Coordinates of C-alpha atoms in Angstrom, one line a residue:
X1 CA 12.7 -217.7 -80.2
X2 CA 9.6 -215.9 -79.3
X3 CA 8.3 -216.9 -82.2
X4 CA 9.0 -220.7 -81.7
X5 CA 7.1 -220.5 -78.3
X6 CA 4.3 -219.1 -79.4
X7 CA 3.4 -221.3 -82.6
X8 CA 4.2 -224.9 -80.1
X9 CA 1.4 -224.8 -78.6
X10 CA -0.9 -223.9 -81.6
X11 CA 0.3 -227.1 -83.4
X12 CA -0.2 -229.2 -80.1
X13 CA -3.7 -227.9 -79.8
X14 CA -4.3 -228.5 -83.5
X15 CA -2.9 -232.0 -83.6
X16 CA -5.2 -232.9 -80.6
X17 CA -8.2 -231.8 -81.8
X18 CA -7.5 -233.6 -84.9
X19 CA -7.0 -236.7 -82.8
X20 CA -10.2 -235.8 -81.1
X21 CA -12.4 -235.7 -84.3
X22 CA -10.5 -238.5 -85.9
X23 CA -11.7 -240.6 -82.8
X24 CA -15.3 -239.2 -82.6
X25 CA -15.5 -240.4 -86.7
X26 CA -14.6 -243.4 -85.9
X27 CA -16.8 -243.9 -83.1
X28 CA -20.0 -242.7 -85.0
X29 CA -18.8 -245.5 -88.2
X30 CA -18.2 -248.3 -85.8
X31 CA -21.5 -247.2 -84.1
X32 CA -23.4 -247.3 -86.9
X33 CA -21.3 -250.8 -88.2
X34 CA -23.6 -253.9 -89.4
X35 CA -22.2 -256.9 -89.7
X36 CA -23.1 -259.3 -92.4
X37 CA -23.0 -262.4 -90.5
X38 CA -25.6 -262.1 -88.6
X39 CA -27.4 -265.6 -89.0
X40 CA -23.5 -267.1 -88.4
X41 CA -23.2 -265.3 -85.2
X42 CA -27.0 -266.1 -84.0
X43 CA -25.9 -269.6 -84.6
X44 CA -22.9 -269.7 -82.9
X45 CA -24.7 -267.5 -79.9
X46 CA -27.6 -270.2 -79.7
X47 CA -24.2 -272.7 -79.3
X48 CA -22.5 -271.2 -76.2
X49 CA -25.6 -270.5 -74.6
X50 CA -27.2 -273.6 -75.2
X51 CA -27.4 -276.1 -71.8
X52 CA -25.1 -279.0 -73.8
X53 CA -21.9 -276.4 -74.2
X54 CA -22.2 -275.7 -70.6
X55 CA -22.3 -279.3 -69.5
X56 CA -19.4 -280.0 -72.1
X57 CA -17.1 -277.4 -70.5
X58 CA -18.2 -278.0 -67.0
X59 CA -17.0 -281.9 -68.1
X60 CA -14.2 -280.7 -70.0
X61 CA -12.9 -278.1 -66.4
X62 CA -13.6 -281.3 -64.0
X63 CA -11.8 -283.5 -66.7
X64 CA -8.8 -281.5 -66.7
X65 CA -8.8 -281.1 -62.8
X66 CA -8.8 -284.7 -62.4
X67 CA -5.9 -285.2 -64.6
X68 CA -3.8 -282.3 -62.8
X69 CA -4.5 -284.2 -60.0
X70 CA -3.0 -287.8 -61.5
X71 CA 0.0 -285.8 -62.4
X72 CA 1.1 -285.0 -58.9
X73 CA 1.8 -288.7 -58.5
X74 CA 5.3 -288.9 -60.6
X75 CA 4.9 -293.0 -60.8
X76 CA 1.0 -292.0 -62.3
X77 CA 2.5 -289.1 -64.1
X78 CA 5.3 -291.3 -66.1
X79 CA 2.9 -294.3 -67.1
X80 CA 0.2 -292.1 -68.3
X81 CA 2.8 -289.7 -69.8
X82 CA 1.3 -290.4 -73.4
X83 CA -2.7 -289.9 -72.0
X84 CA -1.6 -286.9 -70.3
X85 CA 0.2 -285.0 -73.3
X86 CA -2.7 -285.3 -75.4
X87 CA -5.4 -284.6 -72.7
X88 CA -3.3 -281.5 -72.8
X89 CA -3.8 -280.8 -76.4
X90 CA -7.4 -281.4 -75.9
X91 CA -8.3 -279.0 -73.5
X92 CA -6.3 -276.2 -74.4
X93 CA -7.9 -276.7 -77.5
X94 CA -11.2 -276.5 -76.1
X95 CA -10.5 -273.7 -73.7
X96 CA -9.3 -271.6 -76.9
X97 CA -12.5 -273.0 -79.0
X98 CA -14.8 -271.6 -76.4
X99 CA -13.0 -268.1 -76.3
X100 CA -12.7 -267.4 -80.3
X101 CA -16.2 -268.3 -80.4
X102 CA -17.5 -266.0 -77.4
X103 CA -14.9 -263.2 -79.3
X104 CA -17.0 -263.8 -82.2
X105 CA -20.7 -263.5 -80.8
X106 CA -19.6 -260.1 -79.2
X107 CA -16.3 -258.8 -79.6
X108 CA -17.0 -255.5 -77.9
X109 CA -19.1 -256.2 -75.1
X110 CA -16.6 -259.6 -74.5
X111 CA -14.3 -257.5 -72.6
X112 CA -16.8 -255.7 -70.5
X113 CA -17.6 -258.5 -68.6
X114 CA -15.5 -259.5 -65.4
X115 CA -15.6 -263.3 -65.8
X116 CA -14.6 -263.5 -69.3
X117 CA -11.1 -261.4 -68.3
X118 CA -11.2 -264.2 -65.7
X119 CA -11.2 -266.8 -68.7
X120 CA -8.8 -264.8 -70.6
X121 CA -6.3 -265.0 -67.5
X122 CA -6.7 -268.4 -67.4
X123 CA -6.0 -268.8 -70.9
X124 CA -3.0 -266.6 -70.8
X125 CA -2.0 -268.9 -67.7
X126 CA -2.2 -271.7 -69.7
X127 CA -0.4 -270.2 -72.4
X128 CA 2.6 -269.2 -70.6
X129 CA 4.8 -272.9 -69.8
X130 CA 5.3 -273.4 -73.3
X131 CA 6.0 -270.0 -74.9
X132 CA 8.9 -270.5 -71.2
X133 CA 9.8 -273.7 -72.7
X134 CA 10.1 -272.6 -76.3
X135 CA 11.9 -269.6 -75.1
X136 CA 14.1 -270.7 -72.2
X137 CA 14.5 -274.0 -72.6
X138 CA 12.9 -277.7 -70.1
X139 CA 15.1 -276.8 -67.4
X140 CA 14.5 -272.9 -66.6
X141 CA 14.2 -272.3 -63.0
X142 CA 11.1 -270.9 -62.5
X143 CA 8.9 -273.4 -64.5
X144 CA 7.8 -275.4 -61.6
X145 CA 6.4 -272.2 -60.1
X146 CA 4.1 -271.6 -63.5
X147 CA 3.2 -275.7 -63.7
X148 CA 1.8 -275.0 -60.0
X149 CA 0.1 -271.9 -61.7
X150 CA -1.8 -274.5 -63.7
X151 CA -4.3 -275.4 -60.8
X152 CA -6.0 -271.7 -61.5
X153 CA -7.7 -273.7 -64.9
X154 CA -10.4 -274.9 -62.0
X155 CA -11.4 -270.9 -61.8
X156 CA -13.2 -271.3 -65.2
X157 CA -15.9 -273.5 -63.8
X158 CA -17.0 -269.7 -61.9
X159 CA -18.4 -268.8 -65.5
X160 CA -20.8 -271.8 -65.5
X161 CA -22.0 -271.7 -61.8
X162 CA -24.5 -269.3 -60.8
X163 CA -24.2 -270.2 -57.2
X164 CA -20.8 -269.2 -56.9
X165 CA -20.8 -266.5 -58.7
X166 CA -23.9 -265.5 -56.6
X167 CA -21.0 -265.9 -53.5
X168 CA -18.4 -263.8 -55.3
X169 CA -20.6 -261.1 -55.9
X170 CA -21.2 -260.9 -51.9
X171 CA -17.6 -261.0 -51.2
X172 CA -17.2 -258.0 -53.4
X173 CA -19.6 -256.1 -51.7
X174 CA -18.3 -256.8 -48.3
X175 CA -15.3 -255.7 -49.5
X176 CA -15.7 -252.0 -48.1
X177 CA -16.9 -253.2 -45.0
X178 CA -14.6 -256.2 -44.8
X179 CA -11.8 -253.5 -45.1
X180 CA -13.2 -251.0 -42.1
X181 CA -13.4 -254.2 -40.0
X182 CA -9.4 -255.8 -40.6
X183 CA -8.4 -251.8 -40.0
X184 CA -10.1 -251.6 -37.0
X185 CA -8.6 -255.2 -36.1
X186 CA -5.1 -253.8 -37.7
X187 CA -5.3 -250.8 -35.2
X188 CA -5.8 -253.1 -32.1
X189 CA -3.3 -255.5 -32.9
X190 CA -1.0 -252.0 -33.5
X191 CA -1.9 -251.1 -30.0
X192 CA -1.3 -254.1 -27.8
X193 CA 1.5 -254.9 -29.9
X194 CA 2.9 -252.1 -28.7
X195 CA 1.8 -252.6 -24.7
X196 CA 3.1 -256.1 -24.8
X197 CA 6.4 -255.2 -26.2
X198 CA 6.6 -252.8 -23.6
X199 CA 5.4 -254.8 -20.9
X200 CA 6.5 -258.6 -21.3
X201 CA 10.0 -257.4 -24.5
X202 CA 12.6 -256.4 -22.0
X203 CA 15.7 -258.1 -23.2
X204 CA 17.1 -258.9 -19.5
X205 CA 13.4 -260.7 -18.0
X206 CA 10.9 -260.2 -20.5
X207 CA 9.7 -262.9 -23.2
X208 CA 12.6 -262.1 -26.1
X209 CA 11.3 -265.0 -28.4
X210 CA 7.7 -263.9 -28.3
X211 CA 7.4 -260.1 -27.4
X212 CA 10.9 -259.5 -28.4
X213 CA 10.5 -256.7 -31.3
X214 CA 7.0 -255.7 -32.8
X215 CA 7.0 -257.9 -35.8
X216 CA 7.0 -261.1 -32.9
X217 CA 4.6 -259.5 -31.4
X218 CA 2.4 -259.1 -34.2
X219 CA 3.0 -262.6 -34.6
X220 CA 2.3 -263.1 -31.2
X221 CA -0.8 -261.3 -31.0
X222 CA -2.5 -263.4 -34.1
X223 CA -2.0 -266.8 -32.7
X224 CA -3.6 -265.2 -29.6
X225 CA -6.6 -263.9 -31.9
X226 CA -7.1 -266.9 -33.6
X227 CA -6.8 -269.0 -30.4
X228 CA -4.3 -271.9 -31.5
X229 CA -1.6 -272.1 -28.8
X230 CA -3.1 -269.1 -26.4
X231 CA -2.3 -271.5 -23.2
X232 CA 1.5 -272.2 -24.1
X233 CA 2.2 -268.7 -24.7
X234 CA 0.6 -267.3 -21.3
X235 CA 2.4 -270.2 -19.4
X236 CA 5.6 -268.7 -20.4
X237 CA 4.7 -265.4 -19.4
X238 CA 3.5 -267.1 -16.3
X239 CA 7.1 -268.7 -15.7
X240 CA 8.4 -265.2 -15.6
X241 CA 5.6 -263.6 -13.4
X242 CA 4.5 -260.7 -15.2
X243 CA 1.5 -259.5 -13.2
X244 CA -0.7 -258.4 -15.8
X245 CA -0.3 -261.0 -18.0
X246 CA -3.6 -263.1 -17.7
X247 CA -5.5 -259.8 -18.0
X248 CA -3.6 -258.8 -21.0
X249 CA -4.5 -262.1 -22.8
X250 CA -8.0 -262.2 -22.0
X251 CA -8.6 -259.1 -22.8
X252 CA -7.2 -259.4 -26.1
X253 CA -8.5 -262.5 -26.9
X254 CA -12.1 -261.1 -26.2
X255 CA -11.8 -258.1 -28.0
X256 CA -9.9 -259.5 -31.4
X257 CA -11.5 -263.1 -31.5
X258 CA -15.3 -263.3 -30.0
X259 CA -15.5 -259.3 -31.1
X260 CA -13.7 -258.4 -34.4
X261 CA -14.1 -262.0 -35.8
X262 CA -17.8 -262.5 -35.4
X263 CA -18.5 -258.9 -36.6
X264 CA -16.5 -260.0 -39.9
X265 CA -18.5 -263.4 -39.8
X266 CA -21.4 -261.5 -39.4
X267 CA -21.2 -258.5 -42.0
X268 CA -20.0 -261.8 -44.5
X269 CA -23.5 -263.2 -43.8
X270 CA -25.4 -260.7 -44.0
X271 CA -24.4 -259.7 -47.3
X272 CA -24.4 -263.0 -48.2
X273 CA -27.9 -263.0 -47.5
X274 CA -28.9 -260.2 -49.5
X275 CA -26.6 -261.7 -52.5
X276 CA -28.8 -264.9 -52.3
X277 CA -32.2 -263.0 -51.9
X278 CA -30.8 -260.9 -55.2
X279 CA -30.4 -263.9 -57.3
X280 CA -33.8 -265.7 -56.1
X281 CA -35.5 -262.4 -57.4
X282 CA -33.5 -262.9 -60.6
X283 CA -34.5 -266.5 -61.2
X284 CA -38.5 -265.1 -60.7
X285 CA -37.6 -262.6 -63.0
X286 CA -36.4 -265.0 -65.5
X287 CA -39.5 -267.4 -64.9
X288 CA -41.7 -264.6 -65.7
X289 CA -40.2 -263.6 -68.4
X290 CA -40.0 -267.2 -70.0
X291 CA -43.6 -267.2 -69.1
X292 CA -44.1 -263.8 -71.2
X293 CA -42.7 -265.6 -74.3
X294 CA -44.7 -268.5 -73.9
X295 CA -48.1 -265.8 -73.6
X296 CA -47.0 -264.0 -76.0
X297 CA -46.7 -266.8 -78.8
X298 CA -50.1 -267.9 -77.1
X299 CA -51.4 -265.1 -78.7
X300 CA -49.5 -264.9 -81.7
X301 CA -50.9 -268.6 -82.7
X302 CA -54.4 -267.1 -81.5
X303 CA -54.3 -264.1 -83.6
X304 CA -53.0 -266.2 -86.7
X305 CA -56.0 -268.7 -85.9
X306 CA -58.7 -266.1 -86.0
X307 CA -56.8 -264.4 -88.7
X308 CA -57.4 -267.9 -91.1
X309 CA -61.0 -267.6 -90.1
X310 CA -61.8 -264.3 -91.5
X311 CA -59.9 -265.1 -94.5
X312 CA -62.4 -268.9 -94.4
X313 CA -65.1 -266.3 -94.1
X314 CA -63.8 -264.7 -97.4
X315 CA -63.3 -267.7 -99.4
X316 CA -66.4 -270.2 -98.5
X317 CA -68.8 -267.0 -98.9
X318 CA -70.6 -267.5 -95.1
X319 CA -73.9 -265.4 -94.7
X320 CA -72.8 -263.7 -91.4
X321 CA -70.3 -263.9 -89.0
X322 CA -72.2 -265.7 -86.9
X323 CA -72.4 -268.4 -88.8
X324 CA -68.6 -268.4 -89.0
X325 CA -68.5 -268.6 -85.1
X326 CA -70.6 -271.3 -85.0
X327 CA -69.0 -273.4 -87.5
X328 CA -65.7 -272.0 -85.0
X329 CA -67.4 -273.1 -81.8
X330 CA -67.1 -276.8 -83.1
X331 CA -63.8 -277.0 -83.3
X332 CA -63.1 -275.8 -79.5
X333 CA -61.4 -278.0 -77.0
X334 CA -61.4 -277.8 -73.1
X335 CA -57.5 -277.8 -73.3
X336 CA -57.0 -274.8 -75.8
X337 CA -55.6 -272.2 -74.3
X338 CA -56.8 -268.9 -73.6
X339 CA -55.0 -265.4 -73.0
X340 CA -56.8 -262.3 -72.2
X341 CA -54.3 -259.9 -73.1
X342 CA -54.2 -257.3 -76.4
X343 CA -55.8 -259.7 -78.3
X344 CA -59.0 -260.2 -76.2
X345 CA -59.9 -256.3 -76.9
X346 CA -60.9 -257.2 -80.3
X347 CA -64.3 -257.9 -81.4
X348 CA -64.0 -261.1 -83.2
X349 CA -62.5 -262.3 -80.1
X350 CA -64.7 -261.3 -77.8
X351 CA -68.0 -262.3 -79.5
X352 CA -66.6 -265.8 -79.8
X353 CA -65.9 -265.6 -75.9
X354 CA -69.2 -264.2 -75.4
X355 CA -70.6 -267.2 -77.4
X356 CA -68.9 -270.0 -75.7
X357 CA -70.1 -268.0 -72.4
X358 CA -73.6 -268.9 -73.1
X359 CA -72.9 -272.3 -74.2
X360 CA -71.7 -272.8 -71.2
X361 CA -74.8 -271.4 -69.3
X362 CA -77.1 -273.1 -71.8
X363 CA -75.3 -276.6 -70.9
X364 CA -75.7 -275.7 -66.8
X365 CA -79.3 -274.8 -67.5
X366 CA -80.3 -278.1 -68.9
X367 CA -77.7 -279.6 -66.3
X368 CA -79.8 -278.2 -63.7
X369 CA -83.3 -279.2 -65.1
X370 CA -82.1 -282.8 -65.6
X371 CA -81.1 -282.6 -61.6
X372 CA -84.2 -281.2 -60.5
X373 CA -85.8 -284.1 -62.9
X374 CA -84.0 -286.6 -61.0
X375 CA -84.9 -284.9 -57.8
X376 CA -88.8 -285.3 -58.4
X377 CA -88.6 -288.4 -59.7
X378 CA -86.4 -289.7 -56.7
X379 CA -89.7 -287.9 -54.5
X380 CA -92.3 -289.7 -56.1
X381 CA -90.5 -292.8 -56.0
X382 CA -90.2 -292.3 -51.7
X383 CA -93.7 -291.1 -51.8
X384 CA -94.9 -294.3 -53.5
X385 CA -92.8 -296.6 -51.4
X386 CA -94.9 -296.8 -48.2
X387 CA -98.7 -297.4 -50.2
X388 CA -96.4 -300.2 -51.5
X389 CA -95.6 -301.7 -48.5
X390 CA -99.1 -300.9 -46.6
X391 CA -100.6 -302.9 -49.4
X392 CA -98.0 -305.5 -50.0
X393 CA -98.8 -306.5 -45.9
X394 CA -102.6 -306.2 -46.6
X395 CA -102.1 -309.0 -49.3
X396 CA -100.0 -311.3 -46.9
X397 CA -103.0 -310.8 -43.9
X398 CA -105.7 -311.6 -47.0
X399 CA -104.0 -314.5 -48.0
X400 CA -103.6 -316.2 -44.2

């Protein structure tokens, strides 16, 4: 028996770390796993990001709403029974299209990411009145509940719209805060639950319907918080003359709705601030970087340009380089582009930049002296323009 207790636990500890290295192998070979269809899953990447599959399912979602909607009409529902079954087919089969090809592009990182379990819940939502049907037949019970289940296919259209998404996100990080707040509210309601039980529940002359037993109460006390009906209930409290009645409501109703409720509006503002300040600092980052790429092949079709003119320089045998930047300097437009960055620290570059510098100062010099020409010329021209007239008048006087 001793014996038997004592080799157990050797074999447990033997099989685990055998478990433990079988799993770390496995890691390091899926880790260091290429696949092979690379160019197929670029492809298919470049689809389901492209802007043409997001308007197609953002049609396909709004499509399949509308026609939910037709179907709660049963005299709409029975004439366009035939439209509706294979709408059906057509979006499920688009729903499942999108998520085998999103599986495919990433099959790993697929399930890391919060809105895609969202789409796979959906799908499974989707899935679930026919395997019912299949299984348990057209007239099970509980299939109206699941058909009502259907409206959740409008949650997909969260994966295509930033702006909500942007919203969710706040709501999650309210949550914390959201949650101090309704315990704090919880804790009131507790407490003048309890005081109005006490004060307006006594079964002989108190309230029974309304502060009979602490769940009416409760009951009681959110129709009070949320102000619908406030005046009906103290005007039975009234009709029994309970003396601290009106000071009872108001002070609830201050506390729980123009206190609780505006800090929970607030704190939901606030953070739904920040969420909105977030993603305009995203969209900035995305501008810059699309801005980046665009420098970057700037420079690219710069360096390639420059790199065609050396190997000119080789073939067509110029004497000097500078001959070879002259002959480049012909070829410049006002509207090429120009980026200063790694590529204006080399020399070729910056001896053409240097050159096209004093063109440009050569062209303002003669500029100049053709406006300082113009200037004298005007001069003389003012200068000369009273002797004209002194002895065009002369002329007149000799001739009368």
């Amino acid at each position: 028996m001793s014996q038997h207790f004592y080799h157990q636990p050797r074999s447990r500890v033997m099989t685990n770390s055998q478990l433990d290295s079988a799993s770390l192998m496995f890691c390091a070979k899926f880790g260091t796993f290429q696949r092979k269809d690379t160019q197929c899953q670029a492809f298919v990447k470049r689809v389901i990001t492209s802007h043409l599959f997001r308007l197609i399912m953002i049609t396909t979602i709004s499509m399949n709403a509308l026609v939910m909607v037709l179907g709660t009409d049963f005299e709409t529902k029975y004439s366009l029974f035939r439209l509706c079954e294979v709408s059906e087919i057509v979006f499920v089969s688009i729903y499942g299209a999108e998520f085998f090809m999103k599986l495919y592009v990433d099959p790993i990182n697929y399930w890391k990411d919060g809105y895609n379990l969202l789409d796979v819940m959906v799908i499974i939502i989707v899935l679930i009145p026919y395997s019912l049907r299949k299984i348990k037949g057209q007239y099970y019970p509980f299939l109206h509940i699941v058909d009502g289940l259907q409206s959740l296919r409008i949650l997909k259209l969260i994966t295509y719209s930033r702006g909500i998404r942007t919203l969710i996100t706040a709501v999650g990080q309210t949550a914390y805060t959201v949650a101090s707040v309704l315990i704090l509210f919880f804790v009131l309601m507790y407490i003048f639950a309890i005081l109005g039980f006490c004060l307006f529940g006594a079964p002989d002359r108190g309230d029974v319907n309304n502060w009979g037993n602490l769940a009416m109460a409760f009951f009681t006390l959110f129709s009070l918080a949320t102000v619908d009906g406030w005046t009906d209930l103290q005007q039975q409290l009234d009709s029994r003359n309970f003396a601290l009645s009106r000071a009872f409501t108001i002070i609830f109703i201050l506390l729980a709705s123009f206190v609780f409720l505006s800090m929970f509006v607030g704190v939901m503002i606030i953070h739904t601030e920040d969420s909105i300040k977030k993603f305009e600092r995203e969209l900035r980052v995305e501008r810059h970087m699309i801005l980046m790429e665009e420098k970057q092949v700037i420079v690219k079709r710069q360096q390639e340009e420059v790199s065609r003119l050396m190997q000119t320089r080789k073939n067509a045998d110029y004497k000097s380089f500078s001959e070879l930047v002259e002959n480049f300097k012909k070829t410049l437009r006002h509207t090429d582009p120009m980026v200063l960055d790694d590529f204006g620290t080399s020399l070729p570059f910056i001896d053409v930049y240097l050159s096209t510098l004093d063109n440009q100062d050569s062209t303002i010099c003669k500029l100049q002296e053709l406006y300082y020409e113009i200037v004298h010329v005007l001069s003389l021209m003012l200068e000369d323009l009273p002797q004209k007239k002194q002895s065009y008048s002369s002329e007149n006087i000799h001739e009368k």
